[in-house]
Short mmCIF file of C-alpha atoms and ligand atoms in Angstrom, two decimals:
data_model
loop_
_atom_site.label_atom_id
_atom_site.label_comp_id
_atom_site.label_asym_id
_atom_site.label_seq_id
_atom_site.Cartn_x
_atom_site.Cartn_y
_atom_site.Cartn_z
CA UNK A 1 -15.68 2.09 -34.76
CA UNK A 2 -15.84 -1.79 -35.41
CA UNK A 3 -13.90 -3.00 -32.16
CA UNK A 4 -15.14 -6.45 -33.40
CA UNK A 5 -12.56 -6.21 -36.74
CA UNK A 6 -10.16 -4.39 -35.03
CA UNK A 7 -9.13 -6.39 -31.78
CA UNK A 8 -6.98 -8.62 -33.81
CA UNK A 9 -3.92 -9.22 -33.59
CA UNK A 10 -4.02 -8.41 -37.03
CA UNK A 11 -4.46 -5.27 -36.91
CA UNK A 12 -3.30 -4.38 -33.58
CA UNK A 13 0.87 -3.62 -34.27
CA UNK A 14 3.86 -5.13 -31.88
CA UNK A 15 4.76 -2.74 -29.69
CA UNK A 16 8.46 -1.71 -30.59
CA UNK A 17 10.15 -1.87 -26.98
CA UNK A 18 14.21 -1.06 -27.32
CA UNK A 19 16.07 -3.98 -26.19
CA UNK A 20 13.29 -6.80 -26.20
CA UNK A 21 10.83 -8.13 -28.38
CA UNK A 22 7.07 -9.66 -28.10
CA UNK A 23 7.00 -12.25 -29.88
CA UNK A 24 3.12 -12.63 -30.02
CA UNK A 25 -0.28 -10.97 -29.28
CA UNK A 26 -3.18 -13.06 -28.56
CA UNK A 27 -6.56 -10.74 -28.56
CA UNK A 28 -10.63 -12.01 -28.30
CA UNK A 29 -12.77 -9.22 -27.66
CA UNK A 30 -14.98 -9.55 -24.69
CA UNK A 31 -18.37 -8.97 -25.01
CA UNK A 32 -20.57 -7.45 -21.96
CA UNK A 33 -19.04 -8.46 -18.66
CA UNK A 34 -20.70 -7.26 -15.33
CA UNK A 35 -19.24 -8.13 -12.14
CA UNK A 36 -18.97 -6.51 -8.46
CA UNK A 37 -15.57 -5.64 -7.68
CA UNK A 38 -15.29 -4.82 -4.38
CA UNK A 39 -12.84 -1.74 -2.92
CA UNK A 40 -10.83 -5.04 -1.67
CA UNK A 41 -9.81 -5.54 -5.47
CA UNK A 42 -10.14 -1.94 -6.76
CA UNK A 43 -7.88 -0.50 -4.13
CA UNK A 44 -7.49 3.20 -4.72
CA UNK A 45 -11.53 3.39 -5.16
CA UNK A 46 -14.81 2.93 -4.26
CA UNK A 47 -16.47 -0.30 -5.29
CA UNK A 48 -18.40 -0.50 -8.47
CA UNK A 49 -20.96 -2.52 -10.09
CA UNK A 50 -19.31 -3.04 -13.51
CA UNK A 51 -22.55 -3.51 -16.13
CA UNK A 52 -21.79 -4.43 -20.03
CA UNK A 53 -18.63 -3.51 -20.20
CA UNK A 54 -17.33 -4.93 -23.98
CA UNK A 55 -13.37 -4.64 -23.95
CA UNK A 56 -10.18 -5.95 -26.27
CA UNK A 57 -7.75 -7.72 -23.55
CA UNK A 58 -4.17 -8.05 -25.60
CA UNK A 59 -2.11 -10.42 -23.43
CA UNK A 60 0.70 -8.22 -22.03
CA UNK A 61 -2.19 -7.49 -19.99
CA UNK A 62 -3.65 -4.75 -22.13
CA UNK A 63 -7.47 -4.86 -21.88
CA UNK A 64 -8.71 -1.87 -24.35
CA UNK A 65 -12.50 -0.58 -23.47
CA UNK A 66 -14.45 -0.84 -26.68
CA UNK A 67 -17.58 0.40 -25.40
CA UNK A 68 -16.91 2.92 -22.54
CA UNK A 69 -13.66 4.47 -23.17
CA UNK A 70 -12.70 7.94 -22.75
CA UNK A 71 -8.88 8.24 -23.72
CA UNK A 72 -7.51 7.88 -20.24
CA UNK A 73 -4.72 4.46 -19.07
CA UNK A 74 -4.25 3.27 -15.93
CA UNK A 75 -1.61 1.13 -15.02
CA UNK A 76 -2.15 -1.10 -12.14
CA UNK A 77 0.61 -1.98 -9.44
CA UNK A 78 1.22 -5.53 -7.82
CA UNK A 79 0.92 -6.94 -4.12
CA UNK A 80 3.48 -8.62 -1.94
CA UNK A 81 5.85 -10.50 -4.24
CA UNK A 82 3.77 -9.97 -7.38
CA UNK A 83 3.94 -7.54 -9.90
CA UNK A 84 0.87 -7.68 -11.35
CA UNK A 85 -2.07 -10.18 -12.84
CA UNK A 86 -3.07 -11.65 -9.82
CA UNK A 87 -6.97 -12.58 -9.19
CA UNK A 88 -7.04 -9.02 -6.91
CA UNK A 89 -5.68 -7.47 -9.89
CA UNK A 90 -7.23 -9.24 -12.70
CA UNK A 91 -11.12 -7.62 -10.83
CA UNK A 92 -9.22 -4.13 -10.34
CA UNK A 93 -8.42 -4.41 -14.51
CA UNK A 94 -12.37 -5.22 -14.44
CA UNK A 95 -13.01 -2.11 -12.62
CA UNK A 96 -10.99 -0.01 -14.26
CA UNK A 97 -12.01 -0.88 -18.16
CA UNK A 98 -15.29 -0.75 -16.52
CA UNK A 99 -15.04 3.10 -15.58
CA UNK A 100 -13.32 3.58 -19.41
CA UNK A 101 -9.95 3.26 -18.62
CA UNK A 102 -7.38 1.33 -20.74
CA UNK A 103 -5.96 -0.61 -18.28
CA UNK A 104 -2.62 -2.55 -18.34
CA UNK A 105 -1.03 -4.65 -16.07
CA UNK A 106 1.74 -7.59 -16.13
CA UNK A 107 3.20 -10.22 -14.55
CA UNK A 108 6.52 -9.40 -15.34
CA UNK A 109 7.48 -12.65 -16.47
CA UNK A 110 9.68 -13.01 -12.93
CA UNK A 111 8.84 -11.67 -9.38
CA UNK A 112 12.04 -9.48 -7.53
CA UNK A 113 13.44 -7.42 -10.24
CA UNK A 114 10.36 -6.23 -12.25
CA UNK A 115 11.35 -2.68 -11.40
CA UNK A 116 11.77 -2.33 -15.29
CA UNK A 117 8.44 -3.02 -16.40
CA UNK A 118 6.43 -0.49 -15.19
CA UNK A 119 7.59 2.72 -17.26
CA UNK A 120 7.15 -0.17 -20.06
CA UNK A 121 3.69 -0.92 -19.45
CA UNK A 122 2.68 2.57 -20.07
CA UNK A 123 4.86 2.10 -23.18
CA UNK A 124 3.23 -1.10 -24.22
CA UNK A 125 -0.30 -0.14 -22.74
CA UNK A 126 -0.33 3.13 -25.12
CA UNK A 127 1.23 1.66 -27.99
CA UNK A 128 -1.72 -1.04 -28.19
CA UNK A 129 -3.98 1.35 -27.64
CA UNK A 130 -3.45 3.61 -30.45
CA UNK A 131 -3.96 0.33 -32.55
CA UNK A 132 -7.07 0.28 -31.38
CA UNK A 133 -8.32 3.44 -31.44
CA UNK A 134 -6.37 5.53 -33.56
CA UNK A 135 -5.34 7.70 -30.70
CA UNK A 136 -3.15 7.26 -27.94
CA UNK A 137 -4.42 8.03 -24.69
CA UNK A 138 -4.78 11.64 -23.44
CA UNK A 139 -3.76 11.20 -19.58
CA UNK A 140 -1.79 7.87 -18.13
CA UNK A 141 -2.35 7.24 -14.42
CA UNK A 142 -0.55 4.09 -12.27
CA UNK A 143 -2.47 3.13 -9.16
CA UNK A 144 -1.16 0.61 -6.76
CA UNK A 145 -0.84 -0.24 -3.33
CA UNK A 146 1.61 -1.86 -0.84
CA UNK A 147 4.11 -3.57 -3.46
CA UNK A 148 2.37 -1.63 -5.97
CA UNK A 149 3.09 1.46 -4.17
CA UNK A 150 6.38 1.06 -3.75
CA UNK A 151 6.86 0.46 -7.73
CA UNK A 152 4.65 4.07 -8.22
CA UNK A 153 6.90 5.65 -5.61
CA UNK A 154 9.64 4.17 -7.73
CA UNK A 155 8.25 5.62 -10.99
CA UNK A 156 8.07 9.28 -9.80
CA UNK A 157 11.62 8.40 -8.86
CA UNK A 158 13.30 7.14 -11.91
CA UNK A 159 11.07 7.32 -14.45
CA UNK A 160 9.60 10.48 -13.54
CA UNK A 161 8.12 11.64 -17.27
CA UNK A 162 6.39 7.79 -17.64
CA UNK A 163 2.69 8.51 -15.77
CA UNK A 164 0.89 11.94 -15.66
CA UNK A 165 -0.54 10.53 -11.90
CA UNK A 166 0.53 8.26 -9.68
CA UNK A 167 -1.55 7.01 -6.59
CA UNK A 168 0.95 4.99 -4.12
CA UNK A 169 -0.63 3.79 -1.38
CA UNK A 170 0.66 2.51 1.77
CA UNK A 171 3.63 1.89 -0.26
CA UNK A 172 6.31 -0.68 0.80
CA UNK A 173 9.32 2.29 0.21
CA UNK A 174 11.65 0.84 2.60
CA UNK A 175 11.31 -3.21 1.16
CA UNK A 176 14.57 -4.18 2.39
CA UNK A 177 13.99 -2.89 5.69
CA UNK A 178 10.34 -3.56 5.94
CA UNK A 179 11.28 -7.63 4.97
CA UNK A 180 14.26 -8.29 7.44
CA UNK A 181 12.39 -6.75 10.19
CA UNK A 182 9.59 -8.93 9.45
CA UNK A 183 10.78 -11.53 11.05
CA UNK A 184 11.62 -9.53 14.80
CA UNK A 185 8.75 -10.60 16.66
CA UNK A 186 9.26 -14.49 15.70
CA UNK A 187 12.65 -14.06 16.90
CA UNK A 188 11.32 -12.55 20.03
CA UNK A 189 8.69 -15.31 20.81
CA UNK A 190 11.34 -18.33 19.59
CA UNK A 191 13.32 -16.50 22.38
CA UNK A 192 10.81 -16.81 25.41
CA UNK A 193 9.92 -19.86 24.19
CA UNK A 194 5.94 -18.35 24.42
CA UNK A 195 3.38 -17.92 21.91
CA UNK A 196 0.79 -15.47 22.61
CA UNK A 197 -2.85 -16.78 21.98
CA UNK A 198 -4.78 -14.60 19.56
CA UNK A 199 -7.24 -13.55 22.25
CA UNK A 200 -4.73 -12.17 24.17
CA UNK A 201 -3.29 -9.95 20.94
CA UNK A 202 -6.65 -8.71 20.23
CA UNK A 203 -7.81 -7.95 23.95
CA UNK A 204 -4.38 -5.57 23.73
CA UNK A 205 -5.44 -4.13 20.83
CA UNK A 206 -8.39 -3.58 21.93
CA UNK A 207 -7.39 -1.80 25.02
CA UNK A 208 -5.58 0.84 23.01
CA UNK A 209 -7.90 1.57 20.96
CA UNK A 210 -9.81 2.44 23.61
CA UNK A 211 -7.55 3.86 25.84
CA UNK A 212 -6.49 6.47 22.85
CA UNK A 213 -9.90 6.73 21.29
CA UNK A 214 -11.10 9.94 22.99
CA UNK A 215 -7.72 12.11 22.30
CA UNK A 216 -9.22 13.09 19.04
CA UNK A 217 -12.38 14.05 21.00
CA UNK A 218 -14.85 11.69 19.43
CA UNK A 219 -15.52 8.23 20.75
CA UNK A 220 -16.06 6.21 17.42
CA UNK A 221 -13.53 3.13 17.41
CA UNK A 222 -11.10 5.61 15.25
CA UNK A 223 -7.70 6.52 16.88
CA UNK A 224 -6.72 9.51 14.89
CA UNK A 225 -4.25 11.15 17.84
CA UNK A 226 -1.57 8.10 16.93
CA UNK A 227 1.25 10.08 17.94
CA UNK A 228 -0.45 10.96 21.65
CA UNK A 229 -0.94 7.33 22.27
CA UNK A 230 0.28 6.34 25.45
CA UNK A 231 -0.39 2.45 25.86
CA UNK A 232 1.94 0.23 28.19
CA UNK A 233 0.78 -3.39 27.54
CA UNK A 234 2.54 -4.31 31.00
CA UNK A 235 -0.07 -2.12 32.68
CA UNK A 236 -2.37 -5.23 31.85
CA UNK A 237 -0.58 -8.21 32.78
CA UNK A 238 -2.52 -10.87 34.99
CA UNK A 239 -5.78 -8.43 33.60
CA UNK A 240 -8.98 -11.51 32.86
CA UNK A 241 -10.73 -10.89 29.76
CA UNK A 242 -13.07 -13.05 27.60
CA UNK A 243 -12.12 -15.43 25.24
CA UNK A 244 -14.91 -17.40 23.47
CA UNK A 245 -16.69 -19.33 26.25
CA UNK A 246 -13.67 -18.80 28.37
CA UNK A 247 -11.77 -16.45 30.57
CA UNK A 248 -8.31 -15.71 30.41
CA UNK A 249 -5.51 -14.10 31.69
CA UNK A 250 -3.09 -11.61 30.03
CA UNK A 251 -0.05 -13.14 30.11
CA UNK A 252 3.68 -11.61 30.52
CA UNK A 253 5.26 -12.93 27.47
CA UNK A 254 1.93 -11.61 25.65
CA UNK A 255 2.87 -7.80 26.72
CA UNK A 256 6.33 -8.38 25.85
CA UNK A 257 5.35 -9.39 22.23
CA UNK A 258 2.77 -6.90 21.34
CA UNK A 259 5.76 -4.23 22.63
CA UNK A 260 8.28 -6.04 20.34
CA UNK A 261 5.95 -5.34 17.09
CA UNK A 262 5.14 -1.54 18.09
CA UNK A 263 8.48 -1.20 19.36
CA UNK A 264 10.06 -2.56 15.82
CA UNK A 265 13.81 -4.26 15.86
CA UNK A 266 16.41 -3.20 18.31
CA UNK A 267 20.16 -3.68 18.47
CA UNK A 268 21.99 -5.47 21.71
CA UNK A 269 22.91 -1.65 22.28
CA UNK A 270 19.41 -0.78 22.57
CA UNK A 271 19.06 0.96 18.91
CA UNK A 272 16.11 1.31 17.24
CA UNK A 273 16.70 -0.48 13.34
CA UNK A 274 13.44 0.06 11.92
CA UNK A 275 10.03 1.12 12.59
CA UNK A 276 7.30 -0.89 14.68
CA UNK A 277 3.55 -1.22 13.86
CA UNK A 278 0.92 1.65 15.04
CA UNK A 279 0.23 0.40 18.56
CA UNK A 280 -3.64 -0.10 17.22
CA UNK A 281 -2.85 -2.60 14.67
CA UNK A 282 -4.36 -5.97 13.87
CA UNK A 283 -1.54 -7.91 15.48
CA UNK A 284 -2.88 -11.36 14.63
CA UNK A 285 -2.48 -10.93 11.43
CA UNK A 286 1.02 -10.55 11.85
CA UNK A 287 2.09 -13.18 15.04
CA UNK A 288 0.93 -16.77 14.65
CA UNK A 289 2.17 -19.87 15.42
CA UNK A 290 1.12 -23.37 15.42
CA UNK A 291 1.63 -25.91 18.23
CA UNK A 292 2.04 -29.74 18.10
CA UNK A 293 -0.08 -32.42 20.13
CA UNK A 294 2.65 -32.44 22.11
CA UNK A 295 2.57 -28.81 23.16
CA UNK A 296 6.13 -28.22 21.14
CA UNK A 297 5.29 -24.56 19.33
CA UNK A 298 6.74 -22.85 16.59
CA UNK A 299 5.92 -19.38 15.07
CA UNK A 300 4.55 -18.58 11.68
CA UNK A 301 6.01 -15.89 9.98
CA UNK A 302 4.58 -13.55 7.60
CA UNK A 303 5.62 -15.39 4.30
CA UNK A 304 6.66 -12.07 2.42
CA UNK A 305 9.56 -11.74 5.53
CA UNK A 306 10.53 -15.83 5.87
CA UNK A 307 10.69 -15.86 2.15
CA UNK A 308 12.76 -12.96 1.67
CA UNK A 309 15.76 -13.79 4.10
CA UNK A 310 15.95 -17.50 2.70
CA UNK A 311 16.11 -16.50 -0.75
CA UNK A 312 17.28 -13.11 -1.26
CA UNK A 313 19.20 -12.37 2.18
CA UNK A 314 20.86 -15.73 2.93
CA UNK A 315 19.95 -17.22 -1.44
CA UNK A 316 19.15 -21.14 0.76
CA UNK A 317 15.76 -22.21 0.38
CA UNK A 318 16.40 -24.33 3.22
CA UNK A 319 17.74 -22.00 5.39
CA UNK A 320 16.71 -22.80 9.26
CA UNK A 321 14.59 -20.00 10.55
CA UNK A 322 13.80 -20.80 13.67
CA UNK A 323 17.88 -21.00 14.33
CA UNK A 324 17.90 -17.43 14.52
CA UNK A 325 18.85 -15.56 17.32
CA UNK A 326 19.33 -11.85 18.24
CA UNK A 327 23.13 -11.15 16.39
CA UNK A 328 21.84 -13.24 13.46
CA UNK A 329 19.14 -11.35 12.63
CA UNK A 330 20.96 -7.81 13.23
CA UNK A 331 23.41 -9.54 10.14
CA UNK A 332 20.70 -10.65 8.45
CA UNK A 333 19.02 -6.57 8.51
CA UNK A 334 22.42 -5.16 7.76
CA UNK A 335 22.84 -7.17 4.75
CA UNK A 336 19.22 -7.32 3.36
CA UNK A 337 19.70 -3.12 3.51
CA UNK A 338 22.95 -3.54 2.19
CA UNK A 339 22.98 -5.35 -0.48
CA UNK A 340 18.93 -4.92 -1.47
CA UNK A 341 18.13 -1.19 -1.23
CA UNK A 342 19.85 0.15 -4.59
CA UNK A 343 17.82 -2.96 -6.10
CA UNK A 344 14.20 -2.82 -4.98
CA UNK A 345 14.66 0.34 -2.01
CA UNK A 346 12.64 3.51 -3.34
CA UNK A 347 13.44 6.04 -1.18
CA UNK A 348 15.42 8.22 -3.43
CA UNK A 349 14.52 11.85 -2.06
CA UNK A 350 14.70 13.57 -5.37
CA UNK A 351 11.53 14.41 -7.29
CA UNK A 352 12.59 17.16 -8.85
CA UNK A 353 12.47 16.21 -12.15
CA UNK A 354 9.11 15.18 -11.28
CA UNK A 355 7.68 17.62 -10.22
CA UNK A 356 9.54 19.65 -13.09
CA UNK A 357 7.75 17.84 -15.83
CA UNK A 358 4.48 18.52 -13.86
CA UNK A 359 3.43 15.29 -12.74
CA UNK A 360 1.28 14.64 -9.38
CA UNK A 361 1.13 12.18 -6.58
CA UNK A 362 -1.49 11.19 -4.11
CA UNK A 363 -0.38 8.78 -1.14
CA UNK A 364 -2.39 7.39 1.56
CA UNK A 365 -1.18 4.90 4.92
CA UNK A 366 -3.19 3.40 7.55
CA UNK A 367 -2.27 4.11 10.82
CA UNK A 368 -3.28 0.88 11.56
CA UNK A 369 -1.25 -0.91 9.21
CA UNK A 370 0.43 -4.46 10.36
CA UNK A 371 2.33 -5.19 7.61
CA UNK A 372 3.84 -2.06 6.03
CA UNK A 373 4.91 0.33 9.07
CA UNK A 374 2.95 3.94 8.57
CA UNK A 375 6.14 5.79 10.05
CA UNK A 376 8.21 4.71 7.01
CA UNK A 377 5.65 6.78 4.43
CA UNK A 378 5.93 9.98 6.82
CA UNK A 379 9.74 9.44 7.71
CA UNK A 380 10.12 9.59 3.45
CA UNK A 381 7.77 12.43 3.24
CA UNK A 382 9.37 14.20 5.48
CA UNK A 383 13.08 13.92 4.61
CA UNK A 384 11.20 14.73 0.68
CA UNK A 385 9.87 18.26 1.93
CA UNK A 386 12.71 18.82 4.11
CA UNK A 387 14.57 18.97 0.79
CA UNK A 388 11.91 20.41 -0.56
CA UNK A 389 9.36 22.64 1.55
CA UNK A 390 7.02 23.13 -1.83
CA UNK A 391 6.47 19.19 -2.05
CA UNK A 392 2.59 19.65 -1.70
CA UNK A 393 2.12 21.47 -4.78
CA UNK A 394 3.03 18.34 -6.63
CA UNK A 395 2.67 15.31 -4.22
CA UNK A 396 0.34 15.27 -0.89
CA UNK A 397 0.61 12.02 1.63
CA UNK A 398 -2.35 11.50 3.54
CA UNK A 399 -2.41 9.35 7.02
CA UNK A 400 -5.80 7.26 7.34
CA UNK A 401 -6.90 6.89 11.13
CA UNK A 402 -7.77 3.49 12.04
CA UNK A 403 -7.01 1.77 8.19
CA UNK A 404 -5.37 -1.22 7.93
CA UNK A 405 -3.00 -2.37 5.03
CA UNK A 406 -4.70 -0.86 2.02
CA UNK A 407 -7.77 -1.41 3.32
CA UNK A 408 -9.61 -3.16 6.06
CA UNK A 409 -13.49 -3.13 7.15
CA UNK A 410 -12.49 -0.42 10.28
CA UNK A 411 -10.71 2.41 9.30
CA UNK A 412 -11.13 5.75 7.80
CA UNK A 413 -10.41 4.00 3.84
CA UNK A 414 -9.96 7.06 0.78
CA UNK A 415 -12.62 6.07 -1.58
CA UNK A 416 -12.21 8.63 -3.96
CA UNK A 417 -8.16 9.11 -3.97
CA UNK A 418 -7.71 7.81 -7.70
CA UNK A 419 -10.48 10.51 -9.29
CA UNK A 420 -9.23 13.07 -6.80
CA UNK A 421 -5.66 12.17 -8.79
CA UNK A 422 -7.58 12.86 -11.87
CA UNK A 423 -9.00 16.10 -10.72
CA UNK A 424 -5.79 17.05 -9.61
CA UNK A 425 -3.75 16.35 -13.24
CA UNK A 426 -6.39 17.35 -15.77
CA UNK A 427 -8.53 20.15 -13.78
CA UNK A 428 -5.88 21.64 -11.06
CA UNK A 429 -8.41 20.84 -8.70
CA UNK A 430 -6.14 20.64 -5.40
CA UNK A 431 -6.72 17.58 -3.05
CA UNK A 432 -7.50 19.83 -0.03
CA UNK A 433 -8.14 17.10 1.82
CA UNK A 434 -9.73 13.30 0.57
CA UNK A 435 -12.89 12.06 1.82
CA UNK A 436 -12.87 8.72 3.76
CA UNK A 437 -15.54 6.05 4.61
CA UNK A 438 -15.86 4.11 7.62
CA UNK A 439 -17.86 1.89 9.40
CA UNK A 440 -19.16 2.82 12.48
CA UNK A 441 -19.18 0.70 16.03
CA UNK A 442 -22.82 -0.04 15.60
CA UNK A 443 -22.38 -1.32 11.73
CA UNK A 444 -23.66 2.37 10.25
CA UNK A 445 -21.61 3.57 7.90
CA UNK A 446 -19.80 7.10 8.07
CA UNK A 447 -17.80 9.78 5.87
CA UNK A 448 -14.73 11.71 7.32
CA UNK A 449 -11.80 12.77 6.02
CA UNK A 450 -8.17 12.75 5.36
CA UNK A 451 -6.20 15.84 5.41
CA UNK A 452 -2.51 15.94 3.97
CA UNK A 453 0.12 15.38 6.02
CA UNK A 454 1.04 17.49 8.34
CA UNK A 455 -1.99 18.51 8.87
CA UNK A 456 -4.46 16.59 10.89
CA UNK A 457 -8.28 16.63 10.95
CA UNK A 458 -9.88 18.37 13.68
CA UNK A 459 -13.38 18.01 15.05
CA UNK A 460 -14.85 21.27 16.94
CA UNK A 461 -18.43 19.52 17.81
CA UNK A 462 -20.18 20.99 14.51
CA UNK A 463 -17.65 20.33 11.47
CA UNK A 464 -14.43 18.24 10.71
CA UNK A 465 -11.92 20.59 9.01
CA UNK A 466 -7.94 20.25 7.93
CA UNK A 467 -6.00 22.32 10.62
CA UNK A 468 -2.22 23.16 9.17
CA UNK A 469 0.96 22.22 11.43
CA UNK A 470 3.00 23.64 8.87
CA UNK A 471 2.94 27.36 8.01
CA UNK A 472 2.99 27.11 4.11
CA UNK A 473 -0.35 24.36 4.51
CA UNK A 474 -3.31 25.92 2.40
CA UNK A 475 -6.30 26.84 4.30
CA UNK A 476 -7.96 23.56 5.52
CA UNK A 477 -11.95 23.45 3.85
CA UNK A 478 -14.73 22.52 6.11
CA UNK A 479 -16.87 19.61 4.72
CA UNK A 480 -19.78 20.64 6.37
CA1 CA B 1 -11.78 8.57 18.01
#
């Protein structure tokens, strides 16, 4: 076929989209790109070296293989307050047209309500397609993480027919929730009037990774055994440890705000509002502040959680953050849950329709994730099979030992999750259990693996295998 005549907007037709119009298509095909895109980018895979890969790219972002393709569209989620089309994203539409796919992607033209656009870009992505080849595509796919996850969790949801497979991973499900509580530890710190130094966060999280390390039986850095992790960051106070050139010493106010993140939000009643953070996650990443010459401090809050109660909680860009205290920001959760979860939330518990029509889903969390709380994904999974005990035949959650948000250098990351998805829709292959990279304590890298939730993998000296805590769990398979 002569890609070279036919990516033009001449000959590639307007999608017809009830209810709105695009007004143009720009197209210039691209001849022979190579890049690296790293597993960073390409979340949901491996990395790949992307060689001579010639593609169409239609502006809605529809970028149409010409020289690899194999029928099969993939539409790619967004990240924090994106939807879609940012640099990360733009290398993961490398990636994908560089494994054949026909990958789509937008920016939604706005940021909050885009909730819309993604049964539309499967619309719009196979519309242009057929243009271009003749054909629609056999098999659609959506693969996103964090903010992308939540709008694939959100697909299966309400627009259950749009995507034959959807990988969500570490998906942001409870947003409203996850945002508002965001903010818990700055309010804790603003109330002692102490920031912790970074040293001091990372000795504690250091300390429980190794105090837990061993419960799984092998000493690698990995804490698998989250749940049987016993760490009391007060057991360490007035502990020296070294910090650069220095030494220092844990302080109080440090224990108390490392418990305030893995404890999550509390009321004055002693409550608990929301999740915390895996007790092993990166809690810099999470708890900054910055301090004037003259010693005054004030904390930096993740950006995602300041911006979200000045503009969509309390709608005043110049709302005073720091002027929050304990009963403010127990308002401030009740209405961001309130008024935010039939917009954005995505825990609706019924798949059924999903799973009626077929359709499969693959979800992975780190159980070291700082910014998206792991317990959310299994609290939704579970209230899911609890309504329905067969959800594994048509979507399987996976916890990731170790893994950061989406991915981060330690941690057991699921290289393979997207193709297993593939497997899964077109071949019936069953995701048993995923395989996992990591890198070791001494650089090397490793392979273990995931098993889905429930179950949990278990290491007998000679093989790692799935072992079921639930009585309908297939048989776990040995990778040995
Ligand atoms: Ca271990």
């Amino acid at each position: 076929m002569d890609f070279s005549r036919r990516c033009s907007d001449l000959v590639i037709s307007h999608p017809q989209i009830p209810g709105a119009t695009v007004d143009y298509l720009h197209t210039n095909l691209v001849h022979n790109a190579s890049a690296y895109v790293s597993e960073i980018e390409y979340i949901n895979h491996g990395p790949i070296n992307v060689t001579d890969v010639s593609f169409c790219p239609v502006n809605v972002d529809v970028w149409l293989p010409t020289n690899t393709c194999h029928g099969r569209l993939m539409g790619l989620g967004g990240g924090g307050f994106d939807c879609g089309l940012y640099p990360e994203n733009m290398m993961a539409m490398l990636g994908a047209v560089g494994e054949g796919y026909a990958a789509v992607s937008t920016d939604c033209g706005h940021t909050m309500e885009q909730d819309l656009s993604e049964w539309l870009l499967e619309f719009i992505g196979k519309s242009v397609a057929k243009s271009l080849y003749g054909v629609e595509p056999g098999y659609s796919y959506f693969s996103g993480c964090s903010q992308g996850g939540r709008q694939g969790m959100m697909l299966a949801q309400r627009y259950p027919t749009a995507y034959d497979g959807i990988v969500a991973s570490s998906p942001a499900i409870y947003w409203a929730e996850i945002l508002a509580s965001g903010f818990w530890t700055q309010l804790v710190m603003n109330e002692l009037v102490s920031y912790p130094e970074s040293c001091e966060l990372d000795y504690l999280t250091e300390m429980a990774i190794r105090a837990c390390d061993d419960l799984d039986g092998v000493v690698d850095g990995i804490v698998t055994e989250i749940d049987s992790c016993k760490f009391d960051a007060f057991d360490l106070v007035g502990m020296h440890f070294p910090c650069g050139n220095q030494t220092m010493m844990l302080s109080g106010s440090a224990a108390i705000v490392a418990s305030a993140a893995w404890q999550g939000p509390f009321s004055r009643g002693g409550d608990s509002l929301w999740h915390g953070v895996d007790v092993v996650s990166n809690l810099t990443s999470i708890l900054s502040c910055q301090c004037s010459s003259g010693g005054r401090c004030t904390g930096l809050p993740v950006k995602f959680s300041s911006d979200w109660i000045r503009l969509a909680v309390k709608k005043n860009p110049d709302f005073d953050l720091d002027s929050i205290t304990h009963d403010e920001i127990l308002l401030i959760f009740g209405a961001s849950v309130q008024e935010c979860t039939s917009i954005i939330g995505t825990n609706d518990l019924d798949l059924s329709e999903f799973r009626n029509r077929g359709r499969k889903m693959l979800s992975f969390h780190g159980l070291a994730d700082p910014m998206v709380p792991s317990q959310g994904t299994r609290r939704y999974y579970e209230a899911v099979e609890k309504r329905d005990p067969r959800v594994r035949d048509y979507y399987r959650h996976f916890e990731a030992p170790g893994l950061g948000h989406c991915w981060s250098p330690s941690g057991l990351y699921p290289f393979t999750i997207f193709n297993d998805m593939v497997a899964w829709v077109e071949r019936g292959s069953v995701p048993k259990y995923l395989l996992a990279s990591f890198t070791g304590e001494n650089g090397t890298e490793h392979e273990g693996i995931l098993c889905p939730y429930p179950e949990r993998a278990v290491y007998n000296g000679m093989k790692t295998r799935c072992q079921g805590a639930a009585t309908s769990a297939p048989q776990g398979r040995s990778t040995g």
